[in-house]
Amino acid sequence: MSKKIAGPEIERLVQLLARLPGLGPRSARKAALALIKRRHDLLIPLAEAIQTAVDRIVECPTCGNVDTVSPCTICQDGRRDPSLIVVVEEVGDLWALERAQVVNARYHVLGGHLSPLDGIGPDKLNIGSLVTRAHADEVKEVLLALNATVEGQSTAHYVTGELASAGVIVTRLAQGVPMGGELDYLDEGTLAAAIKARKHM
Ligand code: ZN
């Protein structure tokens, strides 16, 4: 075990930062030090931004997105095409698709993928609410923009079955998303191409 080099408050800051994706203990120390050095223009504004997020972030009751307004900004946006729902596993995938600016639709965030070995069955995902939304008259197509992983694809097949009664066209991303590929890691061009050339399930 390494020796402590700072008081418990700073150790706690480092430990929490180290839990963030992409940050190990070493870079967490660097980040903590940068925050402490830049107390007024970084640490305090960050603390305030985090507190605001804690107070105001809510899960959209319609689509499962996270936002500070409910329903979320995207669900409230009347300029989006009401005939298309784009289904994603996680909010990060929604952000990736919005960055690519290729769909002008609303989304549905499943909250993960089916994974029987981890005990994640259909009841743990936002599938029932998707089926309800897909039954609305204005919805014509549901695009399953799920990761090109085994779990993502088996989830896509399950969801397609559940949507059978909704009278909508169900599509998936075209090949071009590499097998094992997670949307969040794809560049905008690849995502745009995969959406434009989408295929029927
Ligand atoms: Zn929403």
Short mmCIF file of C-alpha atoms and ligand atoms in Angstrom, two decimals:
data_model
loop_
_atom_site.label_atom_id
_atom_site.label_comp_id
_atom_site.label_asym_id
_atom_site.label_seq_id
_atom_site.Cartn_x
_atom_site.Cartn_y
_atom_site.Cartn_z
CA MET A 1 0.00 0.00 0.00
CA SER A 2 1.33 3.44 -0.93
CA LYS A 3 1.95 6.11 1.71
CA LYS A 4 -0.55 8.91 2.00
CA ILE A 5 0.79 12.20 0.73
CA ALA A 6 -2.13 14.47 1.51
CA GLY A 7 -5.00 14.95 3.98
CA PRO A 8 -8.13 12.79 3.77
CA GLU A 9 -10.11 15.43 1.83
CA ILE A 10 -7.59 15.49 -0.99
CA GLU A 11 -7.21 11.70 -0.90
CA ARG A 12 -10.99 11.44 -1.26
CA LEU A 13 -10.97 13.82 -4.24
CA VAL A 14 -8.28 11.69 -5.90
CA GLN A 15 -10.16 8.46 -5.17
CA LEU A 16 -13.38 9.80 -6.66
CA LEU A 17 -11.66 11.19 -9.75
CA ALA A 18 -9.94 7.81 -10.24
CA ARG A 19 -13.38 6.21 -10.69
CA LEU A 20 -14.08 8.26 -13.82
CA PRO A 21 -13.74 6.41 -17.14
CA GLY A 22 -10.32 6.93 -18.65
CA LEU A 23 -8.72 8.12 -15.43
CA GLY A 24 -6.48 5.80 -13.44
CA PRO A 25 -4.98 6.66 -10.05
CA ARG A 26 -2.06 8.49 -11.66
CA SER A 27 -4.09 10.77 -13.90
CA ALA A 28 -6.60 11.26 -11.08
CA ARG A 29 -3.75 12.70 -8.98
CA LYS A 30 -2.79 15.00 -11.84
CA ALA A 31 -6.40 16.11 -12.27
CA ALA A 32 -6.80 16.72 -8.53
CA LEU A 33 -3.64 18.78 -8.49
CA ALA A 34 -4.80 20.84 -11.47
CA LEU A 35 -8.13 21.47 -9.71
CA ILE A 36 -6.43 22.50 -6.49
CA LYS A 37 -3.99 24.81 -8.24
CA ARG A 38 -6.76 26.45 -10.22
CA ARG A 39 -9.12 26.75 -7.30
CA HIS A 40 -11.01 29.83 -8.46
CA ASP A 41 -11.34 29.29 -12.19
CA LEU A 42 -11.69 25.47 -12.14
CA LEU A 43 -12.32 23.79 -8.78
CA ILE A 44 -15.07 26.12 -7.55
CA PRO A 45 -16.95 26.37 -10.90
CA LEU A 46 -16.72 22.57 -11.25
CA ALA A 47 -18.06 22.05 -7.74
CA GLU A 48 -20.94 24.42 -8.52
CA ALA A 49 -21.67 22.71 -11.85
CA ILE A 50 -21.71 19.31 -10.13
CA GLN A 51 -24.03 20.60 -7.42
CA THR A 52 -26.41 22.04 -10.04
CA ALA A 53 -26.37 18.70 -11.86
CA VAL A 54 -27.09 16.85 -8.60
CA ASP A 55 -30.04 19.16 -7.92
CA ARG A 56 -31.58 19.29 -11.37
CA ILE A 57 -30.73 16.28 -13.52
CA VAL A 58 -33.73 14.07 -14.17
CA GLU A 59 -34.39 11.08 -16.40
CA CYS A 60 -36.87 11.94 -19.15
CA PRO A 61 -40.09 9.99 -18.44
CA THR A 62 -40.71 9.69 -22.19
CA CYS A 63 -37.38 8.61 -23.65
CA GLY A 64 -34.97 7.87 -20.79
CA ASN A 65 -32.53 10.65 -21.75
CA VAL A 66 -31.00 12.73 -18.96
CA ASP A 67 -31.55 16.47 -18.84
CA THR A 68 -32.41 19.29 -16.44
CA VAL A 69 -35.90 19.70 -17.91
CA SER A 70 -38.67 17.12 -18.09
CA PRO A 71 -39.63 15.99 -20.70
CA CYS A 72 -36.10 16.43 -22.05
CA THR A 73 -35.05 19.16 -24.51
CA ILE A 74 -35.11 16.69 -27.42
CA CYS A 75 -38.61 15.36 -26.64
CA GLN A 76 -39.85 18.97 -26.38
CA ASP A 77 -38.30 20.02 -29.71
CA GLY A 78 -41.23 20.41 -32.11
CA ARG A 79 -38.95 20.64 -35.16
CA ARG A 80 -37.93 17.00 -34.90
CA ASP A 81 -39.47 14.39 -37.20
CA PRO A 82 -42.22 12.70 -35.14
CA SER A 83 -42.34 9.67 -37.45
CA LEU A 84 -38.94 8.27 -36.41
CA ILE A 85 -37.73 6.97 -33.03
CA VAL A 86 -34.02 6.14 -32.78
CA VAL A 87 -33.35 3.51 -30.12
CA VAL A 88 -29.97 3.53 -28.34
CA GLU A 89 -28.46 1.60 -25.45
CA GLU A 90 -27.10 4.51 -23.45
CA VAL A 91 -27.32 8.30 -23.25
CA GLY A 92 -23.71 8.45 -24.52
CA ASP A 93 -24.90 6.88 -27.80
CA LEU A 94 -27.61 9.54 -28.11
CA TRP A 95 -24.95 12.23 -27.62
CA ALA A 96 -22.76 10.59 -30.27
CA LEU A 97 -25.63 10.58 -32.80
CA GLU A 98 -26.49 14.19 -32.02
CA ARG A 99 -22.83 15.15 -32.53
CA ALA A 100 -22.93 13.49 -35.95
CA GLN A 101 -26.03 15.60 -36.83
CA VAL A 102 -27.50 13.03 -39.18
CA VAL A 103 -30.85 12.33 -37.58
CA ASN A 104 -33.50 14.86 -36.78
CA ALA A 105 -35.63 12.52 -34.73
CA ARG A 106 -36.47 11.68 -31.16
CA TYR A 107 -34.75 8.90 -29.23
CA HIS A 108 -35.45 6.09 -26.83
CA VAL A 109 -32.74 5.10 -24.37
CA LEU A 110 -32.99 1.43 -23.35
CA GLY A 111 -30.59 1.82 -20.44
CA GLY A 112 -28.28 -1.00 -21.54
CA HIS A 113 -28.58 -4.29 -23.40
CA LEU A 114 -29.91 -7.74 -22.63
CA SER A 115 -27.37 -9.78 -20.73
CA PRO A 116 -28.88 -12.91 -19.16
CA LEU A 117 -25.59 -13.86 -17.49
CA ASP A 118 -25.60 -10.56 -15.60
CA GLY A 119 -29.28 -10.92 -14.77
CA ILE A 120 -30.33 -8.17 -17.20
CA GLY A 121 -33.59 -9.34 -18.72
CA PRO A 122 -36.14 -7.34 -20.74
CA ASP A 123 -37.81 -6.07 -17.55
CA LYS A 124 -34.60 -4.20 -16.61
CA LEU A 125 -34.61 -2.19 -19.86
CA ASN A 126 -36.97 0.55 -21.12
CA ILE A 127 -38.60 -1.75 -23.68
CA GLY A 128 -42.25 -1.57 -22.56
CA SER A 129 -42.28 2.23 -22.83
CA LEU A 130 -40.75 1.98 -26.33
CA VAL A 131 -43.50 -0.39 -27.49
CA THR A 132 -46.13 2.02 -26.12
CA ARG A 133 -44.52 4.97 -27.96
CA ALA A 134 -44.23 2.97 -31.20
CA HIS A 135 -48.01 2.43 -31.19
CA ALA A 136 -48.65 6.18 -31.57
CA ASP A 137 -50.13 7.08 -34.98
CA GLU A 138 -47.36 9.48 -35.99
CA VAL A 139 -44.58 6.90 -35.50
CA LYS A 140 -43.73 5.11 -38.76
CA GLU A 141 -40.19 3.85 -38.19
CA VAL A 142 -38.09 2.63 -35.26
CA LEU A 143 -34.35 2.65 -35.98
CA LEU A 144 -32.39 0.32 -33.68
CA ALA A 145 -29.05 2.10 -33.33
CA LEU A 146 -27.61 -0.49 -30.96
CA ASN A 147 -23.98 -1.41 -30.58
CA ALA A 148 -22.55 -3.96 -33.04
CA THR A 149 -21.80 -6.32 -30.17
CA VAL A 150 -23.33 -9.76 -29.58
CA GLU A 151 -25.44 -8.31 -26.74
CA GLY A 152 -26.47 -5.27 -28.80
CA GLN A 153 -27.59 -7.43 -31.71
CA SER A 154 -29.49 -9.95 -29.60
CA THR A 155 -31.22 -7.01 -27.92
CA ALA A 156 -32.12 -5.67 -31.39
CA HIS A 157 -33.73 -9.01 -32.33
CA TYR A 158 -35.70 -9.14 -29.09
CA VAL A 159 -36.95 -5.55 -29.48
CA THR A 160 -37.92 -6.23 -33.12
CA GLY A 161 -40.15 -9.08 -31.90
CA GLU A 162 -41.75 -6.85 -29.28
CA LEU A 163 -42.49 -4.19 -31.92
CA ALA A 164 -44.27 -6.61 -34.25
CA SER A 165 -47.72 -5.47 -33.12
CA ALA A 166 -46.96 -1.75 -33.45
CA GLY A 167 -47.26 -1.54 -37.24
CA VAL A 168 -43.94 0.29 -37.70
CA ILE A 169 -40.96 -0.32 -39.96
CA VAL A 170 -38.02 -1.55 -37.86
CA THR A 171 -34.55 -0.76 -39.19
CA ARG A 172 -30.98 -1.17 -37.98
CA LEU A 173 -27.70 0.57 -38.73
CA ALA A 174 -25.94 -0.51 -41.92
CA GLN A 175 -22.72 -2.47 -41.85
CA GLY A 176 -19.82 -0.12 -41.49
CA VAL A 177 -20.21 -0.15 -37.78
CA PRO A 178 -17.37 -2.57 -37.05
CA MET A 179 -18.35 -5.77 -35.22
CA GLY A 180 -17.88 -5.15 -31.54
CA GLY A 181 -18.14 -1.44 -32.25
CA GLU A 182 -19.73 0.85 -29.71
CA LEU A 183 -21.39 3.93 -31.14
CA ASP A 184 -19.79 6.30 -28.73
CA TYR A 185 -16.35 5.53 -30.17
CA LEU A 186 -17.24 6.00 -33.83
CA ASP A 187 -16.40 9.09 -35.79
CA GLU A 188 -19.23 11.23 -37.12
CA GLY A 189 -18.69 10.19 -40.77
CA THR A 190 -19.00 6.46 -40.02
CA LEU A 191 -22.12 7.05 -37.95
CA ALA A 192 -23.69 9.20 -40.66
CA ALA A 193 -23.00 6.55 -43.33
CA ALA A 194 -24.41 3.78 -41.13
CA ILE A 195 -27.62 5.73 -40.59
CA LYS A 196 -28.11 6.81 -44.21
CA ALA A 197 -27.72 3.22 -45.45
CA ARG A 198 -29.85 1.66 -42.70
CA LYS A 199 -31.43 -1.74 -43.35
CA HIS A 200 -34.67 -3.46 -42.49
CA MET A 201 -34.51 -5.87 -39.56
ZN ZN B 1 -36.96 12.72 -23.71
#
